[in-house]
CSV table of C-alpha atoms in Angstrom, one decimal:
chain,number,residue,atom,x,y,z
A,1,UNK,CA,131.8,117.4,123.5
A,2,UNK,CA,130.1,119.0,120.7
A,3,UNK,CA,128.3,116.6,118.0
A,4,UNK,CA,130.1,115.7,114.7
A,5,UNK,CA,129.2,118.3,112.0
A,6,UNK,CA,128.2,117.4,108.5
A,7,UNK,CA,127.1,119.5,105.5
A,8,UNK,CA,123.9,119.9,103.7
A,9,UNK,CA,123.2,122.3,101.0
A,10,UNK,CA,120.0,123.3,102.6
A,11,UNK,CA,119.3,122.5,106.4
A,12,UNK,CA,115.5,121.9,107.0
A,13,UNK,CA,113.5,123.6,109.8
A,14,UNK,CA,113.0,122.2,113.1
A,15,UNK,CA,110.8,119.0,113.1
A,16,UNK,CA,111.5,118.1,109.6
A,17,UNK,CA,113.6,115.0,108.7
A,18,UNK,CA,116.8,115.7,106.9
A,19,UNK,CA,118.4,113.1,104.4
A,20,UNK,CA,122.3,112.9,104.5
A,21,UNK,CA,123.4,111.1,101.5
A,22,UNK,CA,126.1,111.3,98.6
A,23,UNK,CA,129.6,111.8,100.1
A,24,UNK,CA,128.6,113.1,103.4
A,25,UNK,CA,126.3,110.3,103.9
A,26,UNK,CA,128.7,107.6,103.0
A,27,UNK,CA,131.2,109.1,105.3
A,28,UNK,CA,128.9,109.5,108.2
A,29,UNK,CA,127.4,105.9,107.6
A,30,UNK,CA,130.4,104.0,106.5
A,31,UNK,CA,133.5,105.8,107.6
A,32,UNK,CA,132.2,107.2,111.1
A,33,UNK,CA,129.9,104.3,111.5
A,34,UNK,CA,127.3,106.5,113.0
A,35,UNK,CA,124.2,104.7,114.2
A,36,UNK,CA,120.4,105.5,115.2
A,37,UNK,CA,120.3,107.5,118.3
A,38,UNK,CA,123.4,109.5,117.8
A,39,UNK,CA,123.6,113.2,117.7
A,40,UNK,CA,124.7,115.2,114.6
A,41,UNK,CA,125.1,118.8,114.1
A,42,UNK,CA,124.0,119.8,110.4
A,43,UNK,CA,125.4,122.9,108.6
A,44,UNK,CA,125.2,124.4,105.3
A,45,UNK,CA,128.6,125.7,105.5
A,46,UNK,CA,127.2,129.3,105.4
A,47,UNK,CA,126.6,129.7,109.0
A,48,UNK,CA,123.4,127.8,109.6
A,49,UNK,CA,123.8,125.2,112.4
A,50,UNK,CA,121.0,122.5,113.4
A,51,UNK,CA,121.1,119.8,116.2
A,52,UNK,CA,119.6,116.5,115.0
A,53,UNK,CA,119.3,112.9,115.9
A,54,UNK,CA,119.7,109.9,113.6
A,55,UNK,CA,116.4,108.2,113.3
A,56,UNK,CA,117.5,105.8,110.4
A,57,UNK,CA,120.7,104.6,109.2
A,58,UNK,CA,121.6,102.8,105.9
A,59,UNK,CA,125.0,101.8,104.1
A,60,UNK,CA,125.4,105.3,102.6
A,61,UNK,CA,122.5,107.3,104.0
A,62,UNK,CA,121.2,108.8,107.2
A,63,UNK,CA,118.0,110.4,108.1
A,64,UNK,CA,118.0,112.8,110.9
A,65,UNK,CA,115.2,114.5,113.0
A,66,UNK,CA,116.0,118.1,113.1
A,67,UNK,CA,115.6,119.5,116.7
A,68,UNK,CA,116.6,123.2,116.4
A,69,UNK,CA,118.1,125.5,114.3
A,70,UNK,CA,120.4,128.6,114.7
A,71,UNK,CA,122.8,130.9,112.8
A,72,UNK,CA,126.3,131.4,114.1
A,73,UNK,CA,127.6,134.7,113.5
A,74,UNK,CA,130.8,135.3,111.5
A,75,UNK,CA,133.9,136.4,113.5
A,76,UNK,CA,135.8,139.6,112.7
A,77,UNK,CA,138.0,140.7,111.2
A,78,UNK,CA,137.3,138.3,108.3
A,79,UNK,CA,140.4,136.9,106.8
A,80,UNK,CA,141.4,136.2,103.3
A,81,UNK,CA,144.4,134.2,102.6
A,82,UNK,CA,146.2,134.5,99.1
A,83,UNK,CA,148.3,131.4,99.2
A,84,UNK,CA,150.9,131.0,96.2
A,85,UNK,CA,150.6,127.4,95.1
A,86,UNK,CA,152.7,124.9,97.1
A,87,UNK,CA,154.2,121.9,95.6
A,88,UNK,CA,151.7,119.3,95.0
A,89,UNK,CA,152.6,117.1,98.1
A,90,UNK,CA,151.9,120.1,100.5
A,91,UNK,CA,149.1,122.0,98.4
A,92,UNK,CA,146.2,120.4,100.1
A,93,UNK,CA,147.8,120.4,103.6
A,94,UNK,CA,148.1,124.2,103.3
A,95,UNK,CA,144.4,124.5,102.6
A,96,UNK,CA,143.5,122.0,105.6
A,97,UNK,CA,145.7,123.8,108.0
A,98,UNK,CA,144.4,127.3,107.2
A,99,UNK,CA,140.9,126.1,107.3
A,100,UNK,CA,141.4,124.6,110.6
A,101,UNK,CA,142.9,127.7,111.8
A,102,UNK,CA,139.9,129.9,110.6
A,103,UNK,CA,140.5,131.3,107.0
A,104,UNK,CA,137.3,133.0,105.6
A,105,UNK,CA,138.4,132.8,102.2
A,106,UNK,CA,141.2,131.3,100.1
A,107,UNK,CA,142.6,132.8,97.0
A,108,UNK,CA,145.1,130.3,95.0
A,109,UNK,CA,148.1,132.2,93.4
A,110,UNK,CA,150.2,131.6,90.5
A,111,UNK,CA,153.3,133.4,91.6
A,112,UNK,CA,156.5,133.9,89.9
A,113,UNK,CA,158.4,131.3,91.6
A,114,UNK,CA,155.8,128.7,92.3
A,115,UNK,CA,157.1,125.2,91.5
A,116,UNK,CA,153.6,123.9,90.7
A,117,UNK,CA,151.8,125.4,87.6
A,118,UNK,CA,147.8,125.4,87.5
A,119,UNK,CA,147.6,127.1,84.3
A,120,UNK,CA,146.4,123.9,82.3
A,121,UNK,CA,144.6,122.5,85.3
A,122,UNK,CA,143.0,125.3,87.3
A,123,UNK,CA,139.7,123.7,87.6
A,124,UNK,CA,141.1,120.4,89.1
A,125,UNK,CA,143.2,122.0,91.4
A,126,UNK,CA,140.5,124.1,92.7
A,127,UNK,CA,138.1,121.2,93.0
A,128,UNK,CA,140.9,119.5,95.3
A,129,UNK,CA,140.9,122.5,97.4
A,130,UNK,CA,137.3,122.9,98.0
A,131,UNK,CA,137.1,119.3,99.1
A,132,UNK,CA,140.1,119.6,101.4
A,133,UNK,CA,138.5,122.8,102.8
A,134,UNK,CA,135.4,121.0,103.3
A,135,UNK,CA,137.0,118.0,105.0
A,136,UNK,CA,139.0,120.4,107.4
A,137,UNK,CA,136.0,122.5,108.1
A,138,UNK,CA,134.2,119.2,109.1
A,139,UNK,CA,136.9,118.0,111.1
A,140,UNK,CA,137.1,121.4,113.1
A,141,UNK,CA,133.5,121.7,113.5
A,142,UNK,CA,133.1,125.0,111.4
A,143,UNK,CA,129.9,126.6,110.6
A,144,UNK,CA,131.3,128.2,107.6
A,145,UNK,CA,133.4,126.5,105.0
A,146,UNK,CA,135.9,128.9,103.4
A,147,UNK,CA,135.4,130.1,100.0
A,148,UNK,CA,138.0,129.0,97.4
A,149,UNK,CA,138.3,131.5,94.9
A,150,UNK,CA,139.4,130.9,91.0
A,151,UNK,CA,143.1,131.0,90.3
A,152,UNK,CA,144.5,134.4,90.6
A,153,UNK,CA,147.5,135.5,88.5
A,154,UNK,CA,149.7,138.4,89.9
A,155,UNK,CA,147.6,141.1,88.0
A,156,UNK,CA,144.3,139.7,89.7
A,157,UNK,CA,146.2,139.7,93.0
A,158,UNK,CA,147.3,143.4,92.6
A,159,UNK,CA,143.4,144.4,91.5
A,160,UNK,CA,142.2,142.4,94.7
A,161,UNK,CA,144.8,144.3,96.9
A,162,UNK,CA,143.8,147.7,95.5
A,163,UNK,CA,140.2,146.9,96.1
A,164,UNK,CA,140.7,145.7,99.6
A,165,UNK,CA,142.8,148.9,100.4
A,166,UNK,CA,140.0,151.0,99.2
A,167,UNK,CA,137.5,149.3,101.5
A,168,UNK,CA,139.9,149.7,104.7
A,169,UNK,CA,141.4,146.2,104.9
A,170,UNK,CA,144.8,145.5,106.1
A,171,UNK,CA,146.8,143.6,103.6
A,172,UNK,CA,149.8,141.8,105.0
A,173,UNK,CA,152.4,140.4,102.5
A,174,UNK,CA,154.5,137.9,104.8
A,175,UNK,CA,158.3,138.1,103.9
A,176,UNK,CA,161.6,137.9,105.5
A,177,UNK,CA,162.4,141.3,104.1
A,178,UNK,CA,159.8,143.2,106.0
A,179,UNK,CA,161.0,146.0,108.1
A,180,UNK,CA,157.8,146.0,110.4
A,181,UNK,CA,156.2,143.0,112.4
A,182,UNK,CA,153.0,141.5,111.5
A,183,UNK,CA,152.0,141.9,115.2
A,184,UNK,CA,152.6,145.7,114.9
A,185,UNK,CA,150.0,146.1,112.4
A,186,UNK,CA,146.6,147.6,113.6
A,187,UNK,CA,144.9,144.4,113.3
A,188,UNK,CA,142.1,144.9,116.0
A,189,UNK,CA,140.9,148.0,114.4
A,190,UNK,CA,140.1,146.6,111.0
A,191,UNK,CA,137.0,144.7,109.7
A,192,UNK,CA,139.1,142.7,107.1
A,193,UNK,CA,142.7,141.3,106.9
A,194,UNK,CA,144.2,139.9,103.7
A,195,UNK,CA,147.3,137.6,104.3
A,196,UNK,CA,149.6,137.1,101.4
A,197,UNK,CA,151.9,134.0,101.5
A,198,UNK,CA,154.5,133.4,98.8
A,199,UNK,CA,155.8,130.2,97.2
A,200,UNK,CA,158.7,127.7,98.4
A,201,UNK,CA,161.1,130.1,96.6
A,202,UNK,CA,159.7,133.4,98.0
A,203,UNK,CA,158.1,136.3,96.7
A,204,UNK,CA,160.4,137.9,94.1
A,205,UNK,CA,161.4,141.5,94.1
A,206,UNK,CA,159.0,142.7,91.3
A,207,UNK,CA,156.2,141.1,93.2
A,208,UNK,CA,157.0,142.7,96.5
A,209,UNK,CA,157.4,146.2,94.9
A,210,UNK,CA,154.2,146.0,93.0
A,211,UNK,CA,152.3,144.7,96.3
A,212,UNK,CA,153.7,147.5,98.4
A,213,UNK,CA,152.7,149.9,95.7
A,214,UNK,CA,149.1,148.5,95.5
A,215,UNK,CA,148.9,149.0,99.3
A,216,UNK,CA,150.4,145.9,100.9
A,217,UNK,CA,152.5,146.1,104.0
A,218,UNK,CA,155.4,143.7,103.7
A,219,UNK,CA,156.1,142.4,107.3
A,220,UNK,CA,157.7,139.7,109.3
A,221,UNK,CA,155.5,136.9,110.8
A,222,UNK,CA,158.2,135.8,113.1
A,223,UNK,CA,161.6,135.1,114.0
A,224,UNK,CA,161.9,132.0,111.7
A,225,UNK,CA,161.4,131.3,107.9
A,226,UNK,CA,158.4,129.2,107.8
A,227,UNK,CA,157.0,126.8,105.0
A,228,UNK,CA,154.7,128.0,102.6
A,229,UNK,CA,152.1,125.5,103.6
A,230,UNK,CA,152.0,126.7,107.4
A,231,UNK,CA,152.7,130.3,107.3
A,232,UNK,CA,149.2,131.1,107.0
A,233,UNK,CA,148.0,129.0,109.8
A,234,UNK,CA,150.6,130.4,112.1
A,235,UNK,CA,149.6,134.0,111.0
A,236,UNK,CA,145.8,133.1,111.8
A,237,UNK,CA,146.7,131.9,115.1
A,238,UNK,CA,148.7,135.0,115.9
A,239,UNK,CA,145.6,137.0,114.5
A,240,UNK,CA,143.1,135.1,116.7
A,241,UNK,CA,145.0,136.1,119.7
A,242,UNK,CA,145.6,139.7,118.9
A,243,UNK,CA,141.8,140.2,117.8
A,244,UNK,CA,138.5,139.3,118.9
A,245,UNK,CA,138.5,136.3,116.6
A,246,UNK,CA,139.2,133.9,119.5
């Protein structure tokens, strides 16, 4: 079994001693009870991985001897998930699931029918999503922590769609009104996929029309209607099987 992954801003070169402290150190030493002699994989969350061994352990701090260091190549196509804000009790769950399923970038979207409203607390919401993404990346031993973008309004999303389309990306707006299937898109022939997931109340007609005009394909993900908190993870699983991501 692969060693547990913990994150450092900068991973030292082989032969150096790395110090894991702060929240990561507390989690490793206090929650996971990692002790001297145990292996740990260090990562900067941007693709660098280093195998190391604990040489000293304190209450909230570990010292590790770095044995080797390498870079994990990103998988393709890269996937951006535009996630309409779920209700508070499912918001971080959505981030955890799509992180574990392999999302590369996550864009919070204040859609028209969102129950949640981040207009006055966007910074706090983004901070929670970033913490959830880091925790889920650690759990799934990912060398890359998904980037969490700033809050997007619909006008921002439409600009994102137009720019991605101009760069050759496939943009899939997942909705029950889609006349085509997600699995019928030429996913294996693109370098980037953008998944757009609506809120609990669904995408409204104005949003659907605007997204289609900007270049998005409105498609069915499957035979059932999924929760907004699980739809992205299901789509990422299908994408993994249909492309070289897996």
